mmCIF file of C-alpha atoms in Angstrom:
data_model
loop_
_atom_site.group_PDB
_atom_site.id
_atom_site.type_symbol
_atom_site.label_atom_id
_atom_site.label_comp_id
_atom_site.label_asym_id
_atom_site.label_seq_id
_atom_site.Cartn_x
_atom_site.Cartn_y
_atom_site.Cartn_z
ATOM 1 C CA MET X 1 153.259 103.933 106.980
ATOM 2 C CA LYS X 2 149.826 105.516 107.524
ATOM 3 C CA PHE X 3 148.130 106.956 104.445
ATOM 4 C CA SER X 4 145.395 109.570 104.617
ATOM 5 C CA ILE X 5 143.155 107.517 102.352
ATOM 6 C CA ASP X 6 143.023 104.666 104.856
ATOM 7 C CA PRO X 7 139.925 104.302 107.028
ATOM 8 C CA SER X 8 140.316 104.654 110.772
ATOM 9 C CA ASN X 9 141.220 101.496 112.675
ATOM 10 C CA ASP X 10 138.091 101.986 114.750
ATOM 11 C CA THR X 11 134.831 103.258 113.302
ATOM 12 C CA ASP X 12 131.908 103.734 115.683
ATOM 13 C CA GLU X 13 129.336 102.698 113.083
ATOM 14 C CA TYR X 14 131.231 99.410 112.586
ATOM 15 C CA ARG X 15 130.843 98.186 116.147
ATOM 16 C CA SER X 16 133.268 95.259 116.205
ATOM 17 C CA SER X 17 136.109 97.448 114.895
ATOM 18 C CA VAL X 18 136.059 99.355 118.184
ATOM 19 C CA LEU X 19 136.867 96.120 120.030
ATOM 20 C CA ARG X 20 139.385 94.884 117.459
ATOM 21 C CA ALA X 21 141.353 98.084 116.890
ATOM 22 C CA PRO X 22 144.772 98.312 118.595
ATOM 23 C CA LYS X 23 144.904 100.530 121.652
ATOM 24 C CA GLN X 24 148.693 101.027 121.494
ATOM 25 C CA PRO X 25 150.891 102.431 118.686
ATOM 26 C CA LEU X 26 151.714 99.883 115.999
ATOM 27 C CA ILE X 27 155.165 98.267 115.972
ATOM 28 C CA VAL X 28 157.200 98.619 112.781
ATOM 29 C CA VAL X 29 158.833 95.299 111.877
ATOM 30 C CA PRO X 30 162.492 95.772 110.821
ATOM 31 C CA GLU X 31 163.176 95.011 107.175
ATOM 32 C CA ARG X 32 165.868 92.492 108.133
ATOM 33 C CA LEU X 33 163.241 90.335 109.861
ATOM 34 C CA LEU X 34 161.123 90.272 106.717
ATOM 35 C CA ASN X 35 164.135 89.086 104.753
ATOM 36 C CA THR X 36 164.963 86.219 107.127
ATOM 37 C CA THR X 37 161.686 85.013 108.645
ATOM 38 C CA MET X 38 159.099 85.446 105.909
ATOM 39 C CA PRO X 39 157.129 82.417 104.645
ATOM 40 C CA ILE X 40 158.082 81.264 101.164
ATOM 41 C CA PHE X 41 155.634 80.719 98.314
ATOM 42 C CA ASP X 42 156.269 79.509 94.789
ATOM 43 C CA SER X 43 154.128 78.738 91.785
ATOM 44 C CA SER X 44 154.148 74.983 92.452
ATOM 45 C CA LEU X 45 151.832 75.584 95.424
ATOM 46 C CA VAL X 46 149.144 77.224 93.270
ATOM 47 C CA LYS X 47 147.440 75.399 90.401
ATOM 48 C CA GLU X 48 145.821 77.240 87.506
ATOM 49 C CA SER X 49 142.525 75.527 88.344
ATOM 50 C CA ASP X 50 142.529 77.063 91.862
ATOM 51 C CA SER X 51 141.039 80.261 90.406
ATOM 52 C CA ASP X 52 138.035 78.397 88.937
ATOM 53 C CA ILE X 53 135.647 78.268 91.885
ATOM 54 C CA LEU X 54 132.808 76.998 89.685
ATOM 55 C CA HIS X 55 134.343 73.570 89.152
ATOM 56 C CA GLN X 56 135.648 72.492 92.556
ATOM 57 C CA HIS X 57 132.901 69.887 93.022
ATOM 58 C CA ASN X 58 130.996 67.314 90.982
ATOM 59 C CA GLY X 59 128.297 69.846 90.069
ATOM 60 C CA GLU X 60 128.255 73.594 89.424
ATOM 61 C CA PRO X 61 127.054 75.953 92.163
ATOM 62 C CA LEU X 62 123.743 77.787 91.988
ATOM 63 C CA GLY X 63 123.766 81.486 91.203
ATOM 64 C CA GLU X 64 124.761 84.063 88.625
ATOM 65 C CA ARG X 65 128.101 83.058 87.128
ATOM 66 C CA ILE X 66 130.650 85.875 86.950
ATOM 67 C CA ARG X 67 134.248 86.332 85.840
ATOM 68 C CA VAL X 68 136.290 88.783 87.917
ATOM 69 C CA THR X 69 139.447 90.111 86.271
ATOM 70 C CA GLY X 70 141.837 92.855 87.233
ATOM 71 C CA ARG X 71 145.405 93.882 87.920
ATOM 72 C CA LEU X 72 147.427 94.212 91.086
ATOM 73 C CA LEU X 73 149.258 97.554 90.819
ATOM 74 C CA ASN X 74 151.644 99.618 92.904
ATOM 75 C CA SER X 75 151.001 103.311 93.568
ATOM 76 C CA GLU X 76 152.929 104.197 90.390
ATOM 77 C CA GLY X 77 150.667 102.017 88.238
ATOM 78 C CA ARG X 78 153.189 99.217 87.694
ATOM 79 C CA GLY X 79 151.801 95.685 87.599
ATOM 80 C CA LEU X 80 152.996 93.410 90.401
ATOM 81 C CA GLY X 81 153.685 89.932 89.078
ATOM 82 C CA GLY X 82 154.014 86.641 90.958
ATOM 83 C CA GLN X 83 151.879 87.747 93.905
ATOM 84 C CA LEU X 84 149.530 85.392 95.724
ATOM 85 C CA ILE X 85 145.885 86.529 95.757
ATOM 86 C CA GLU X 86 143.252 84.609 97.697
ATOM 87 C CA LEU X 87 139.501 85.080 97.362
ATOM 88 C CA TRP X 88 136.633 84.050 99.645
ATOM 89 C CA GLN X 89 132.930 84.843 99.622
ATOM 90 C CA ALA X 90 129.395 83.835 100.554
ATOM 91 C CA ASN X 91 127.287 81.723 98.219
ATOM 92 C CA ALA X 92 124.418 83.026 96.070
ATOM 93 C CA ALA X 93 122.081 82.845 99.067
ATOM 94 C CA GLY X 94 124.410 84.915 101.224
ATOM 95 C CA ARG X 95 125.898 82.165 103.400
ATOM 96 C CA TYR X 96 129.513 81.239 104.074
ATOM 97 C CA ARG X 97 130.673 77.652 104.382
ATOM 98 C CA HIS X 98 131.926 78.322 107.895
ATOM 99 C CA ALA X 99 131.072 76.755 111.239
ATOM 100 C CA VAL X 100 130.097 80.070 112.866
ATOM 101 C CA ASP X 101 127.780 81.201 110.045
ATOM 102 C CA ASP X 102 124.289 80.358 111.329
ATOM 103 C CA HIS X 103 122.408 82.417 108.739
ATOM 104 C CA GLN X 104 119.196 80.558 107.796
ATOM 105 C CA ALA X 105 120.038 80.693 104.079
ATOM 106 C CA PRO X 106 120.903 77.281 102.569
ATOM 107 C CA LEU X 107 124.389 75.987 101.974
ATOM 108 C CA ASP X 108 125.333 74.975 98.423
ATOM 109 C CA PRO X 109 126.992 71.524 98.301
ATOM 110 C CA ASN X 110 128.792 72.546 95.111
ATOM 111 C CA PHE X 111 130.252 75.797 96.419
ATOM 112 C CA THR X 112 133.124 76.166 98.871
ATOM 113 C CA GLY X 113 133.575 79.896 98.248
ATOM 114 C CA ALA X 114 137.367 80.131 98.168
ATOM 115 C CA GLY X 115 140.077 80.235 95.504
ATOM 116 C CA ARG X 116 143.548 81.583 94.824
ATOM 117 C CA ALA X 117 145.811 82.660 91.989
ATOM 118 C CA LEU X 118 149.252 84.047 91.244
ATOM 119 C CA THR X 119 149.276 87.318 89.338
ATOM 120 C CA GLY X 120 150.778 87.320 85.853
ATOM 121 C CA ASP X 121 153.923 89.224 84.940
ATOM 122 C CA ASP X 122 151.876 92.406 84.440
ATOM 123 C CA GLY X 123 149.848 91.916 87.634
ATOM 124 C CA THR X 124 146.759 90.423 85.970
ATOM 125 C CA PHE X 125 144.459 87.953 87.690
ATOM 126 C CA SER X 126 141.166 86.237 86.861
ATOM 127 C CA PHE X 127 138.596 84.230 88.841
ATOM 128 C CA LEU X 128 135.477 82.329 87.766
ATOM 129 C CA THR X 129 132.856 82.320 90.515
ATOM 130 C CA ILE X 130 129.241 83.261 91.289
ATOM 131 C CA LYS X 131 127.818 86.565 92.455
ATOM 132 C CA PRO X 132 127.425 86.351 96.244
ATOM 133 C CA GLY X 133 124.202 87.224 98.009
ATOM 134 C CA ALA X 134 123.624 89.840 100.697
ATOM 135 C CA TYR X 135 123.297 88.607 104.269
ATOM 136 C CA PRO X 136 122.175 89.950 107.660
ATOM 137 C CA TRP X 137 124.673 90.699 110.404
ATOM 138 C CA LYS X 138 124.415 91.842 113.999
ATOM 139 C CA ASN X 139 126.057 95.236 113.681
ATOM 140 C CA ALA X 140 122.704 97.032 114.121
ATOM 141 C CA PRO X 141 118.968 96.212 113.957
ATOM 142 C CA ASN X 142 117.989 94.889 110.515
ATOM 143 C CA ALA X 143 121.543 95.353 109.240
ATOM 144 C CA TRP X 144 122.537 93.706 105.946
ATOM 145 C CA ARG X 145 125.907 93.504 104.258
ATOM 146 C CA PRO X 146 125.918 94.263 100.523
ATOM 147 C CA ALA X 147 127.125 91.585 98.119
ATOM 148 C CA HIS X 148 130.924 91.514 98.263
ATOM 149 C CA ILE X 149 133.991 89.403 97.607
ATOM 150 C CA HIS X 150 137.036 89.361 99.903
ATOM 151 C CA PHE X 151 140.540 89.535 98.455
ATOM 152 C CA SER X 152 143.764 88.857 100.346
ATOM 153 C CA ILE X 153 147.184 89.839 98.947
ATOM 154 C CA PHE X 154 150.131 88.367 100.849
ATOM 155 C CA GLY X 155 153.043 90.343 99.461
ATOM 156 C CA ARG X 156 156.491 89.272 100.646
ATOM 157 C CA ALA X 157 155.413 88.257 104.161
ATOM 158 C CA PHE X 158 152.341 87.974 106.373
ATOM 159 C CA THR X 159 153.207 91.328 107.972
ATOM 160 C CA GLU X 160 152.495 92.942 104.590
ATOM 161 C CA ARG X 161 149.170 91.190 104.052
ATOM 162 C CA LEU X 162 146.381 93.346 102.660
ATOM 163 C CA ILE X 163 142.710 92.384 102.857
ATOM 164 C CA THR X 164 140.132 94.312 100.861
ATOM 165 C CA GLN X 165 136.582 93.854 99.587
ATOM 166 C CA MET X 166 135.058 94.195 96.132
ATOM 167 C CA TYR X 167 131.468 95.440 95.817
ATOM 168 C CA PHE X 168 129.045 95.461 92.892
ATOM 169 C CA PRO X 169 127.719 98.522 91.042
ATOM 170 C CA GLY X 170 124.182 99.668 91.773
ATOM 171 C CA ASP X 171 123.831 97.818 95.090
ATOM 172 C CA PRO X 172 121.319 99.754 97.236
ATOM 173 C CA LEU X 173 122.880 98.407 100.445
ATOM 174 C CA LEU X 174 126.144 100.289 99.875
ATOM 175 C CA ALA X 175 124.650 103.479 101.279
ATOM 176 C CA PHE X 176 123.982 101.712 104.594
ATOM 177 C CA ASP X 177 127.162 99.668 104.977
ATOM 178 C CA PRO X 178 129.528 100.996 107.687
ATOM 179 C CA ILE X 179 132.501 99.008 106.383
ATOM 180 C CA PHE X 180 132.198 100.436 102.877
ATOM 181 C CA ASN X 181 131.529 103.927 104.239
ATOM 182 C CA SER X 182 134.453 103.824 106.684
ATOM 183 C CA VAL X 183 136.496 105.005 103.681
ATOM 184 C CA ARG X 184 135.637 108.703 103.959
ATOM 185 C CA GLN X 185 136.821 109.951 100.576
ATOM 186 C CA GLU X 186 134.168 109.255 97.950
ATOM 187 C CA ARG X 187 136.676 108.926 95.120
ATOM 188 C CA VAL X 188 138.677 106.318 97.012
ATOM 189 C CA ARG X 189 135.557 104.575 98.308
ATOM 190 C CA ASN X 190 134.240 104.152 94.780
ATOM 191 C CA ARG X 191 137.392 102.234 93.852
ATOM 192 C CA LEU X 192 136.015 99.405 95.980
ATOM 193 C CA VAL X 193 133.128 99.006 93.516
ATOM 194 C CA ALA X 194 133.867 96.794 90.513
ATOM 195 C CA ASN X 195 133.003 97.893 86.986
ATOM 196 C CA PHE X 196 130.902 95.770 84.681
ATOM 197 C CA ASP X 197 133.282 94.630 81.947
ATOM 198 C CA TRP X 198 131.848 93.473 78.643
ATOM 199 C CA GLU X 199 135.309 92.416 77.445
ATOM 200 C CA ALA X 200 135.707 90.062 80.411
ATOM 201 C CA THR X 201 132.257 88.545 79.894
ATOM 202 C CA GLN X 202 132.477 84.914 78.841
ATOM 203 C CA GLU X 203 129.964 84.370 76.053
ATOM 204 C CA GLU X 204 126.773 82.595 77.149
ATOM 205 C CA TYR X 205 128.396 81.610 80.436
ATOM 206 C CA ALA X 206 129.585 84.338 82.832
ATOM 207 C CA LEU X 207 129.231 88.123 83.165
ATOM 208 C CA GLY X 208 132.474 90.060 83.485
ATOM 209 C CA TYR X 209 133.548 92.459 86.234
ATOM 210 C CA ARG X 210 136.782 94.448 86.450
ATOM 211 C CA PHE X 211 138.455 95.135 89.788
ATOM 212 C CA ASP X 212 141.973 96.573 89.997
ATOM 213 C CA ILE X 213 143.773 96.538 93.351
ATOM 214 C CA VAL X 214 146.282 99.335 94.020
ATOM 215 C CA ILE X 215 148.893 98.911 96.747
ATOM 216 C CA ASN X 216 150.213 101.987 98.545
ATOM 217 C CA GLY X 217 153.845 101.488 99.496
ATOM 218 C CA HIS X 218 156.398 98.846 98.507
ATOM 219 C CA LEU X 219 155.249 95.436 97.324
ATOM 220 C CA GLY X 220 156.308 93.332 94.436
ATOM 221 C CA ILE X 221 159.271 91.091 95.146
ATOM 222 C CA PRO X 222 158.391 87.963 93.112
ATOM 223 C CA LEU X 223 157.368 85.052 95.306
ATOM 224 C CA GLU X 224 158.898 82.331 93.185
ATOM 225 C CA GLY X 225 162.585 81.692 93.750
ATOM 226 C CA GLN X 226 162.979 84.196 96.603
#
């Protein structure tokens, strides 16, 4: 279903979206196919430590340590439990650990930049990580992406997968970012910006940010045991 708050599939200011956007009407996958062909997840595949991106290596990564907490909610405000959330991001210098990232910023040997978690019964999730850096991209001359973290929510099947981005308050690059600004409604666009959260701050260790993710439509069949 198409919702009016969604950005267009192709946005001229975001040049690669014009090439990636479908040129034909989307195909609706029958519900019966989701029930019989979907991949199966359960809690045994996800360890509690997978959400701690600071301690995946022998040393801690460089950068400002942060704790990102939030809830995965449906459009009625109900928490969605047992859902797989994956996170990936650039390091503090603005570089991804990826073969095609040739940004001149240094790699961090103690930072992979990826983690995952299952939401609690009330939809809560929490990640320990570092604040990513901004980085240049080739969308336009002297174009820079604001600091952001990617989130992926799988739902019941890959056909329901949602990918979104979390931004940081006060970032001056937000005004120039075509991906952020492809969401035309200011109220909805501002939901992509996390709130500083003193309650989530871990004393003398990591600053807290709050980022709730709201799903439009049906999602929430528990992954475990289905």
